Amino acid sequence: MAGGRGRLHKPTGAATSATPKRTTRRGAASQDATWVPDVFHDLLSEATSSKAAGPEEDRKPLKKRKTALSTRPIPAKPADGRHPATSSKATPPRTLAEDAFVSSDKEDDEGSDARPIQTIIDSDESDESDLEWEDALGEGDIDEDENAGDEEEAELSDLSITIAGDKGKEKETTKKVRRRGITSVDKKRRLDIHKMHVLCLLYHVHRRNAWCNDGRVQAGLRKLPPPKILSNLVPNPEFNQYQASKRFIDGMNELKIMWGNKFKVTALGIHKPRWHDVDAEAQAFTDFDDLDIPMDRQDFRKAASSLQGSQDIGAQLFCALLRAIGVEARLVCSLQVLPFASAAQASTPSKPSSEKSTIHLDPYNNIEAPSPSKPKPKPPARPKRLSRLEKIMGERNLALSSGVAPRQKKKYHTAYPVYWVEALNPAHQKWVPIDPHSTFTVDKSDKLEPPLNSAQNSLVYAVAFEDDSVAKDVTRRYAKAYNAKTRKFRVECAEGGVKWWRRALKVFRRGAPLDRDQVEDAALARKEAAEGIPKNVQDFKDHPVYVLERHIKHNEVIHPLHQVGKVNVSSAMNPKMEPIYRRGDVHVVRSADKWYRLGRDVKAGEQPLKYAKPKKNARRSLPPDADVDMDEQEEVGAGLYAPFQTELYVAPPVIRGRVPRNAFGNLDLYVPSMVPPGGVHVPHKLASKAARIVGVDYADAVTGFSFKGRHGTAVVQGVVVAQEYKEAVEAALDAMEHAQVEAENAARTAEALRLWRKFYLGLKIAQRVNAIEIEGEKGPQINVHEELERQDKLMTEQQMAGGFFPDEGTVTEPPSRAREHYETSTYDEDDGGGFLPDLEDDDNQETRKLGLIRQDSEHFGSTLLSQQQLRPRQEEEQSGGFTTEDDGEDAGGFIREPSPPPHQDDMQGGFVQTDAAADDFAGGYESYAGQYCGGRTE
DNA sequence: CGACTCATTA
DNA sequence: AATACAATGAGTCG
């Protein structure tokens, strides 16, 4: 992408846009905000909503217009006087067009607009996935091979000739290198990028189409056609339909010729992008000089007045011209989208990297530098042929062109259009394609599709935009083999692709279809139907209408085995016929068991349409006799049934509160529909307990299986009870939940108190231990007093910051209390007597722990500090503190069995003054205390 | 005859 | 287990 940007900023020879960059940025940003979430939906809603913001947006462009006006002597002066809205053909339902028109003024520059994306680096194709692949392949040997392969590969690309000592080895290595698995992740990513690209292109066309409504553009163009042509286009009521139609076509031809003479093609337009080859060199910037510059509306106007630009621009302006003179015109674009299928497919035609790169560099100039006399060895043959084909095609079409003198600017001529125009023939209400630049044809829809192998242009999505931004997919009008070929390059072929495409175009759909829409739909449908049955096996693959038996999956059958098309050749002169069936007759099949899992039951008396393949049992006798195989197959294969052989499974009903069960005492509830009549599913974890408490009959609901390892265990989710008990059970559940919450709260409180006690004890013990002299030396001491001071301070700070201690007094209480003890300096048995007696064990533990701490008081301090960062309020951290801290057994016991209240009693006297205070602590402080006490064990 | 497409193979 | 990729050979079209 970075490359792309760099490219964009590269100044190109022709008219450079005077657009200040910040405008770009601002525009893009504002667009982004609404654009991101759901690309298309938002695109539209933004467009519609921006209407409201219209005036404000209009302001900005004004400035721009001024400068533009002052610098350019535009012939659009009269138009300028008018308000844009009035000058543009002001179609009543111009929601989209107008909005885009308005808003596009604001975000003038548009990177993707004129400059096609050339190459996209498929980063995934690089080392990472390769490495993975190689690793997966695995043993150490491969590494060597890999390297060798790389070397040779490099040599190959550099010198074109490699003299390797061992041919066999070379082959092997290259194979290994070549063989690069395309992961499913990779595929998905490609598809996503493809989709994104489609959306971007759609938007691009949408904007260009909106520009075609530009008042000034139209005003300038309107003056071009001589009155004679125009008068021919005025419908004559005396003509019959045929005459009128002919007149219209003729008029279009004249306009096309006129346009061809006026408009000068000076740049290259969009062409088909390719996935970047990992080992291909980066393209030189100069390679892009011939391309269209990125455009904003001003540039577009400029192009309209100077009548220069790429063929794309030419077609767009031609569209504007038609609209300007009152002809209903569509801007059609064949989206040149990055293919998703296989990267290799695109690059296959051009094999050797050297040659590839040349093609790469000059995507459009093959005509200029064709290959007829190129003294290159075999490898270049492929691309050469292509280009030559291109050339031939181009020339032929040139020859076909009716009376247009081909422009001398042949360099920029492409054989097939990316943009063209459809004009509505009022006589038939039919759309007439006009391609004024590439094929120079009018009403020749079958001439616009480039050959399928063309590297520069492929017709995959042809989308036609009307002046009110209603857009329609008209690919089928132009594709010769839509079902057999074109479709395979479209999202429709991917899973959910049909829906996706429909959704992508939804924003451009017309609210209420017009007559001409229906006419067109019918025509397109007819065209598709007329496509006929493919003649080769390849085209049957993924064909939406026909199927070959060899292509159906293992879980599919062709049920009514209707040979719709009887013939199909396998090889030419010795034909092997294969029957053809309808895709509609293909059904997925499943075993009876699988159907049951889906809540369906095989109807009585239905015979399996197919039998599953026998599982590969361990027996692998080398000479598998035919009969043995047959036997095995018949034995092992499970019967498979199609959906229409099944019916909704109805469980045996609940009778008098008695819930039916399966052999395991459960009830199968794989789908909601499997709830037995008269029963209710209560999907609560504790439902079984509740039902037991209530005392009604219930059955555990098995909603699936979890396969861990090879052992599948039933997943139970709640229970099924009779309908009439539902409320009772739910009430019981409520009560249980309530009780549980209470219990948890109590447990939490108890735990908090327990930890406090521990903490306090710890301090006390520390104090005592510090007082002991060992052989006259005091050794490093924990300065309890200081620690407490510090801690107190920290807590106060935290309280300021977080504010989760409601009462300051409460907060400071424990430390101050402890200080008291410290200050007394004597360890009074009676004082501690309140809680010490039943805590002998703890006492020992504490002592040990403190011993540890004493050895690195540094750590002690840092522990305190780090604890400060914990946010006690957060549940996770609390529980984390509990589970990871001290004994560990505590953690488990805590939830189930709250620690007994006696502790609390113990504490009440000396430590915490009120219950309320304790509660406050429970939430805020426990984890702190917990960490403090427990953290040191580590 | 050459270009090009399709099917097969590993 | 199944599909995809790349090379190769055969057949067809113009």
mmCIF file of N, CA and C (backbone and C1' of nucleotides) in Angstrom, chain C:
data_model
loop_
_atom_site.group_PDB
_atom_site.id
_atom_site.type_symbol
_atom_site.label_atom_id
_atom_site.label_comp_id
_atom_site.label_asym_id
_atom_site.label_seq_id
_atom_site.Cartn_x
_atom_site.Cartn_y
_atom_site.Cartn_z
ATOM 1 P P DA C 1 -7.770 -41.137 4.641
ATOM 2 O "O5'" DA C 1 -8.339 -39.688 4.283
ATOM 3 C "C5'" DA C 1 -9.495 -39.215 4.924
ATOM 4 C "C4'" DA C 1 -9.998 -38.034 4.148
ATOM 5 C "C3'" DA C 1 -10.247 -38.288 2.664
ATOM 6 O "O3'" DA C 1 -11.423 -37.596 2.288
ATOM 7 C "C1'" DA C 1 -8.601 -36.608 2.923
ATOM 8 P P DA C 2 -11.886 -37.623 0.819
ATOM 9 O "O5'" DA C 2 -11.470 -36.167 0.354
ATOM 10 C "C5'" DA C 2 -11.592 -35.089 1.274
ATOM 11 C "C4'" DA C 2 -11.101 -33.840 0.600
ATOM 12 C "C3'" DA C 2 -11.330 -33.828 -0.904
ATOM 13 O "O3'" DA C 2 -11.813 -32.556 -1.283
ATOM 14 C "C1'" DA C 2 -9.050 -33.490 -0.441
ATOM 15 P P DT C 3 -12.257 -32.299 -2.728
ATOM 16 O "O5'" DT C 3 -11.566 -30.899 -3.005
ATOM 17 C "C5'" DT C 3 -11.257 -30.070 -1.887
ATOM 18 C "C4'" DT C 3 -9.988 -29.315 -2.172
ATOM 19 C "C3'" DT C 3 -9.930 -28.718 -3.589
ATOM 20 O "O3'" DT C 3 -9.752 -27.331 -3.461
ATOM 21 C "C1'" DT C 3 -7.910 -29.836 -3.064
ATOM 22 P P DA C 4 -9.824 -26.450 -4.687
ATOM 23 O "O5'" DA C 4 -8.289 -26.078 -4.877
ATOM 24 C "C5'" DA C 4 -7.514 -25.735 -3.730
ATOM 25 C "C4'" DA C 4 -6.088 -25.523 -4.162
ATOM 26 C "C3'" DA C 4 -5.939 -24.846 -5.519
ATOM 27 O "O3'" DA C 4 -4.882 -23.908 -5.450
ATOM 28 C "C1'" DA C 4 -4.836 -26.923 -5.554
ATOM 29 P P DC C 5 -4.661 -22.921 -6.579
ATOM 30 O "O5'" DC C 5 -3.227 -23.333 -7.102
ATOM 31 C "C5'" DC C 5 -2.211 -23.636 -6.132
ATOM 32 C "C4'" DC C 5 -1.044 -24.257 -6.844
ATOM 33 C "C3'" DC C 5 -0.758 -23.665 -8.227
ATOM 34 O "O3'" DC C 5 0.624 -23.369 -8.307
ATOM 35 C "C1'" DC C 5 -0.918 -25.997 -8.362
ATOM 36 P P DA C 6 1.132 -22.377 -9.390
ATOM 37 O "O5'" DA C 6 1.913 -23.380 -10.345
ATOM 38 C "C5'" DA C 6 2.961 -24.161 -9.783
ATOM 39 C "C4'" DA C 6 3.421 -25.150 -10.827
ATOM 40 C "C3'" DA C 6 3.586 -24.557 -12.231
ATOM 41 O "O3'" DA C 6 4.876 -24.887 -12.703
ATOM 42 C "C1'" DA C 6 2.190 -26.476 -12.291
ATOM 43 P P DA C 7 5.321 -24.545 -14.163
ATOM 44 O "O5'" DA C 7 5.289 -25.984 -14.848
ATOM 45 C "C5'" DA C 7 5.911 -27.071 -14.180
ATOM 46 C "C4'" DA C 7 5.739 -28.334 -15.005
ATOM 47 C "C3'" DA C 7 6.035 -28.160 -16.490
ATOM 48 O "O3'" DA C 7 6.739 -29.296 -16.962
ATOM 49 C "C1'" DA C 7 3.824 -28.913 -16.211
ATOM 50 P P DT C 8 7.259 -29.280 -18.450
ATOM 51 O "O5'" DT C 8 6.291 -30.364 -19.115
ATOM 52 C "C5'" DT C 8 5.975 -31.553 -18.405
ATOM 53 C "C4'" DT C 8 4.903 -32.296 -19.181
ATOM 54 C "C3'" DT C 8 5.073 -32.206 -20.696
ATOM 55 O "O3'" DT C 8 5.046 -33.499 -21.261
ATOM 56 C "C1'" DT C 8 2.867 -31.611 -20.052
ATOM 57 P P DG C 9 5.458 -33.633 -22.790
ATOM 58 O "O5'" DG C 9 4.085 -34.201 -23.369
ATOM 59 C "C5'" DG C 9 3.337 -35.142 -22.619
ATOM 60 C "C4'" DG C 9 1.956 -35.278 -23.239
ATOM 61 C "C3'" DG C 9 1.956 -35.308 -24.765
ATOM 62 O "O3'" DG C 9 1.037 -36.278 -25.201
ATOM 63 C "C1'" DG C 9 0.602 -33.537 -23.995
ATOM 64 P P DA C 10 0.936 -36.557 -26.727
ATOM 65 O "O5'" DA C 10 -0.590 -36.184 -26.976
ATOM 66 C "C5'" DA C 10 -1.582 -36.595 -26.042
ATOM 67 C "C4'" DA C 10 -2.904 -35.956 -26.435
ATOM 68 C "C3'" DA C 10 -3.185 -35.972 -27.936
ATOM 69 O "O3'" DA C 10 -4.533 -36.312 -28.160
ATOM 70 C "C1'" DA C 10 -3.213 -33.757 -27.129
ATOM 71 P P DG C 11 -5.007 -36.531 -29.605
ATOM 72 O "O5'" DG C 11 -6.045 -35.340 -29.747
ATOM 73 C "C5'" DG C 11 -6.953 -35.068 -28.686
ATOM 74 C "C4'" DG C 11 -7.636 -33.745 -28.978
ATOM 75 C "C3'" DG C 11 -8.054 -33.577 -30.436
ATOM 76 O "O3'" DG C 11 -9.368 -33.061 -30.476
ATOM 77 C "C1'" DG C 11 -6.682 -31.780 -29.780
ATOM 78 P P DT C 12 -10.028 -32.866 -31.829
ATOM 79 O "O5'" DT C 12 -10.169 -31.281 -31.826
ATOM 80 C "C5'" DT C 12 -10.636 -30.627 -30.645
ATOM 81 C "C4'" DT C 12 -10.673 -29.134 -30.898
ATOM 82 C "C3'" DT C 12 -11.233 -28.729 -32.264
ATOM 83 O "O3'" DT C 12 -12.043 -27.585 -32.091
ATOM 84 C "C1'" DT C 12 -9.048 -27.886 -32.025
ATOM 85 P P DC C 13 -13.023 -27.187 -33.149
ATOM 86 O "O5'" DC C 13 -12.611 -25.665 -33.374
ATOM 87 C "C5'" DC C 13 -12.227 -24.879 -32.237
ATOM 88 C "C4'" DC C 13 -11.440 -23.677 -32.730
ATOM 89 C "C3'" DC C 13 -11.963 -23.098 -34.038
ATOM 90 O "O3'" DC C 13 -12.034 -21.696 -33.926
ATOM 91 C "C1'" DC C 13 -9.661 -23.611 -34.231
ATOM 92 P P DG C 14 -12.865 -20.908 -34.915
ATOM 93 O "O5'" DG C 14 -11.755 -20.088 -35.713
ATOM 94 C "C5'" DG C 14 -10.777 -19.340 -34.988
ATOM 95 C "C4'" DG C 14 -9.697 -18.914 -35.955
ATOM 96 C "C3'" DG C 14 -10.223 -18.463 -37.326
ATOM 97 O "O3'" DG C 14 -9.507 -17.316 -37.735
ATOM 98 C "C1'" DG C 14 -8.633 -20.182 -37.606
#
